[in-house]
Amino acid sequence: MSDCIFCKIISGEIPSRKIFEDEWTYAFMDVAQDVDGHILVVPKAHRKNILDCDEETLAQLMRTVKKISNHLTEKCGYNGVNLLNASDESAGQSVPHFHIHIIPRKTGDGIDAWPHFDGAKQDAETVFNSIKMQ
Ligand code: DGP
């Protein structure tokens, strides 16, 4: 997509710190500098988020996420990762090109990468009945 920041990063029109690239996917350092090693993994094909992403593209994206996660833990001294994604503006997505955030983690690093919720507003049974699939 011509006006998409991440499409421009993939094509090289906007520079990036590339971590990995294959036929399907591109991974690069997030510009935020909010935590050490913050990486974004994106499909080369423009998809907005998980909701419009076809299964093959999604499978390739997650394959790269795993490859990088294993690289971080096996070669770079990290113990684990947080994987984060916002799909839709309602969920906080700010760049409308599908991306998985990888946050590399070390035991005892003190990083708080888990969202803090305010508590459920409805009882669990009501919500369960409205969202169950079968
Ligand atoms: P999200 O809020 O989940 O849609 O995350 C979007 C991320 O994209 C955010 O952490 C900052 C990052 N980002 C935005 N513009 C650029 C850019 O031009 N270059 C890089 N490397 N990252 C960007």
Tab-separated table of C-alpha atoms and ligand atoms in Angstrom:
chain	number	residue	atom	x	y	z
A	1	MET	CA	0.000	0.000	0.000
A	2	SER	CA	1.568	3.261	-1.131
A	3	ASP	CA	0.871	5.314	2.005
A	4	CYS	CA	1.708	2.605	4.563
A	5	ILE	CA	4.775	3.266	6.766
A	6	PHE	CA	5.576	-0.422	7.173
A	7	CYS	CA	5.217	-1.114	3.427
A	8	LYS	CA	7.748	1.695	2.898
A	9	ILE	CA	10.085	0.091	5.468
A	10	ILE	CA	9.788	-3.288	3.698
A	11	SER	CA	10.578	-1.704	0.312
A	12	GLY	CA	13.527	0.250	1.774
A	13	GLU	CA	11.960	3.641	1.090
A	14	ILE	CA	12.120	4.301	4.849
A	15	PRO	CA	15.307	3.008	6.540
A	16	SER	CA	15.097	0.452	9.341
A	17	ARG	CA	17.316	-1.712	11.520
A	18	LYS	CA	16.565	-5.040	9.836
A	19	ILE	CA	16.728	-8.104	12.087
A	20	PHE	CA	15.522	-10.718	9.596
A	21	GLU	CA	13.875	-11.017	6.197
A	22	ASP	CA	12.536	-13.842	4.083
A	23	GLU	CA	10.128	-14.192	1.157
A	24	TRP	CA	7.082	-13.631	3.365
A	25	THR	CA	8.145	-11.522	6.306
A	26	TYR	CA	10.300	-8.637	7.499
A	27	ALA	CA	11.483	-7.964	11.071
A	28	PHE	CA	13.020	-4.727	12.313
A	29	MET	CA	13.708	-2.731	15.466
A	30	ASP	CA	10.795	-0.677	16.753
A	31	VAL	CA	11.599	3.031	16.655
A	32	ALA	CA	10.149	3.599	20.144
A	33	GLN	CA	13.320	2.891	22.204
A	34	ASP	CA	10.982	2.034	25.081
A	35	VAL	CA	12.640	-1.247	25.995
A	36	ASP	CA	15.865	-2.922	24.872
A	37	GLY	CA	15.458	-5.144	21.825
A	38	HIS	CA	11.882	-4.213	20.893
A	39	ILE	CA	11.296	-5.897	17.506
A	40	LEU	CA	8.371	-5.750	15.079
A	41	VAL	CA	7.612	-8.650	12.729
A	42	VAL	CA	5.382	-7.880	9.749
A	43	PRO	CA	4.090	-9.724	6.677
A	44	LYS	CA	5.433	-8.331	3.387
A	45	ALA	CA	1.912	-8.517	1.956
A	46	HIS	CA	-0.150	-5.655	3.316
A	47	ARG	CA	-2.671	-6.960	5.835
A	48	LYS	CA	-4.209	-4.631	8.375
A	49	ASN	CA	-4.246	-7.082	11.279
A	50	ILE	CA	-5.191	-10.619	12.273
A	51	LEU	CA	-8.807	-9.993	11.280
A	52	ASP	CA	-8.094	-9.691	7.528
A	53	CYS	CA	-4.987	-11.879	7.430
A	54	ASP	CA	-5.165	-15.095	5.408
A	55	GLU	CA	-3.979	-18.289	7.093
A	56	GLU	CA	-0.840	-18.776	4.969
A	57	THR	CA	0.425	-15.256	5.671
A	58	LEU	CA	-0.369	-15.695	9.366
A	59	ALA	CA	1.460	-19.019	9.487
A	60	GLN	CA	4.543	-17.491	7.863
A	61	LEU	CA	4.425	-14.505	10.226
A	62	MET	CA	4.314	-16.745	13.294
A	63	ARG	CA	7.075	-18.940	11.850
A	64	THR	CA	9.316	-15.874	11.738
A	65	VAL	CA	8.209	-14.800	15.233
A	66	LYS	CA	9.306	-18.196	16.546
A	67	LYS	CA	12.586	-18.116	14.611
A	68	ILE	CA	13.501	-14.731	16.078
A	69	SER	CA	12.334	-15.714	19.573
A	70	ASN	CA	14.550	-18.799	19.476
A	71	HIS	CA	17.449	-16.701	18.150
A	72	LEU	CA	17.062	-14.265	21.065
A	73	THR	CA	17.018	-17.025	23.689
A	74	GLU	CA	19.599	-19.341	22.126
A	75	LYS	CA	22.133	-16.812	20.806
A	76	CYS	CA	21.575	-13.446	22.507
A	77	GLY	CA	21.391	-14.168	26.236
A	78	TYR	CA	17.650	-13.734	26.745
A	79	ASN	CA	15.454	-16.188	28.690
A	80	GLY	CA	12.038	-15.510	27.143
A	81	VAL	CA	9.871	-13.133	25.170
A	82	ASN	CA	6.586	-11.267	25.387
A	83	LEU	CA	4.565	-11.282	22.147
A	84	LEU	CA	2.169	-8.351	21.809
A	85	ASN	CA	-0.349	-7.419	19.120
A	86	ALA	CA	-3.127	-4.889	18.766
A	87	SER	CA	-5.663	-5.750	16.051
A	88	ASP	CA	-7.936	-2.771	15.294
A	89	GLU	CA	-7.890	0.788	16.561
A	90	SER	CA	-10.296	-0.307	19.332
A	91	ALA	CA	-7.475	-2.494	20.654
A	92	GLY	CA	-4.852	0.256	20.392
A	93	GLN	CA	-3.422	-0.495	16.935
A	94	SER	CA	-1.662	2.662	15.761
A	95	VAL	CA	-0.042	1.452	12.511
A	96	PRO	CA	-2.542	-0.279	10.201
A	97	HIS	CA	-0.147	-2.948	8.874
A	98	PHE	CA	-0.239	-6.248	10.808
A	99	HIS	CA	2.654	-6.526	13.274
A	100	ILE	CA	3.702	-8.671	16.202
A	101	HIS	CA	5.849	-6.966	18.840
A	102	ILE	CA	8.610	-9.133	20.335
A	103	ILE	CA	9.938	-7.967	23.709
A	104	PRO	CA	13.039	-9.964	24.704
A	105	ARG	CA	13.083	-10.826	28.409
A	106	LYS	CA	15.745	-11.725	30.971
A	107	THR	CA	14.952	-13.264	34.329
A	108	GLY	CA	14.567	-10.454	36.873
A	109	ASP	CA	14.768	-7.654	34.278
A	110	GLY	CA	11.911	-5.794	36.000
A	111	ILE	CA	10.086	-5.024	32.743
A	112	ASP	CA	6.309	-4.854	33.178
A	113	ALA	CA	4.965	-5.939	29.799
A	114	TRP	CA	1.583	-7.205	30.957
A	115	PRO	CA	-1.517	-4.979	30.562
A	116	HIS	CA	-3.174	-3.780	33.748
A	117	PHE	CA	-6.940	-4.223	33.623
A	118	ASP	CA	-9.499	-2.511	35.829
A	119	GLY	CA	-11.581	-5.596	36.558
A	120	ALA	CA	-14.420	-7.239	34.626
A	121	LYS	CA	-17.639	-5.205	34.277
A	122	GLN	CA	-20.012	-8.156	33.731
A	123	ASP	CA	-20.326	-11.511	35.464
A	124	ALA	CA	-18.354	-14.325	33.827
A	125	GLU	CA	-21.414	-16.463	32.881
A	126	THR	CA	-23.062	-13.575	30.987
A	127	VAL	CA	-19.922	-12.896	28.990
A	128	PHE	CA	-19.302	-16.611	28.455
A	129	ASN	CA	-22.786	-17.014	26.935
A	130	SER	CA	-22.196	-14.083	24.591
A	131	ILE	CA	-18.773	-15.168	23.292
A	132	LYS	CA	-18.720	-19.013	23.268
A	133	MET	CA	-18.453	-20.514	19.809
A	134	GLN	CA	-20.342	-23.805	20.234
B	1	DGP	P1	1.009	-0.489	17.603
B	1	DGP	O1	0.660	0.584	18.580
B	1	DGP	O2	0.822	-1.898	18.188
B	1	DGP	O3	0.275	-0.330	16.299
B	1	DGP	O4	2.578	-0.360	17.344
B	1	DGP	C1	3.144	0.396	16.313
B	1	DGP	C2	4.622	0.471	16.557
B	1	DGP	O5	5.237	0.920	15.380
B	1	DGP	C3	5.053	1.432	17.661
B	1	DGP	O6	5.643	0.682	18.738
B	1	DGP	C4	6.089	2.339	17.013
B	1	DGP	C5	6.401	1.631	15.719
B	1	DGP	N1	6.704	2.530	14.612
B	1	DGP	C6	5.888	3.502	14.113
B	1	DGP	N2	6.493	4.129	13.077
B	1	DGP	C7	7.700	3.517	12.903
B	1	DGP	C8	8.772	3.716	11.989
B	1	DGP	O7	8.742	4.580	11.087
B	1	DGP	N3	9.863	2.918	12.124
B	1	DGP	C9	9.925	1.940	13.091
B	1	DGP	N4	11.053	1.207	13.156
B	1	DGP	N5	8.932	1.717	13.970
B	1	DGP	C10	7.824	2.498	13.884
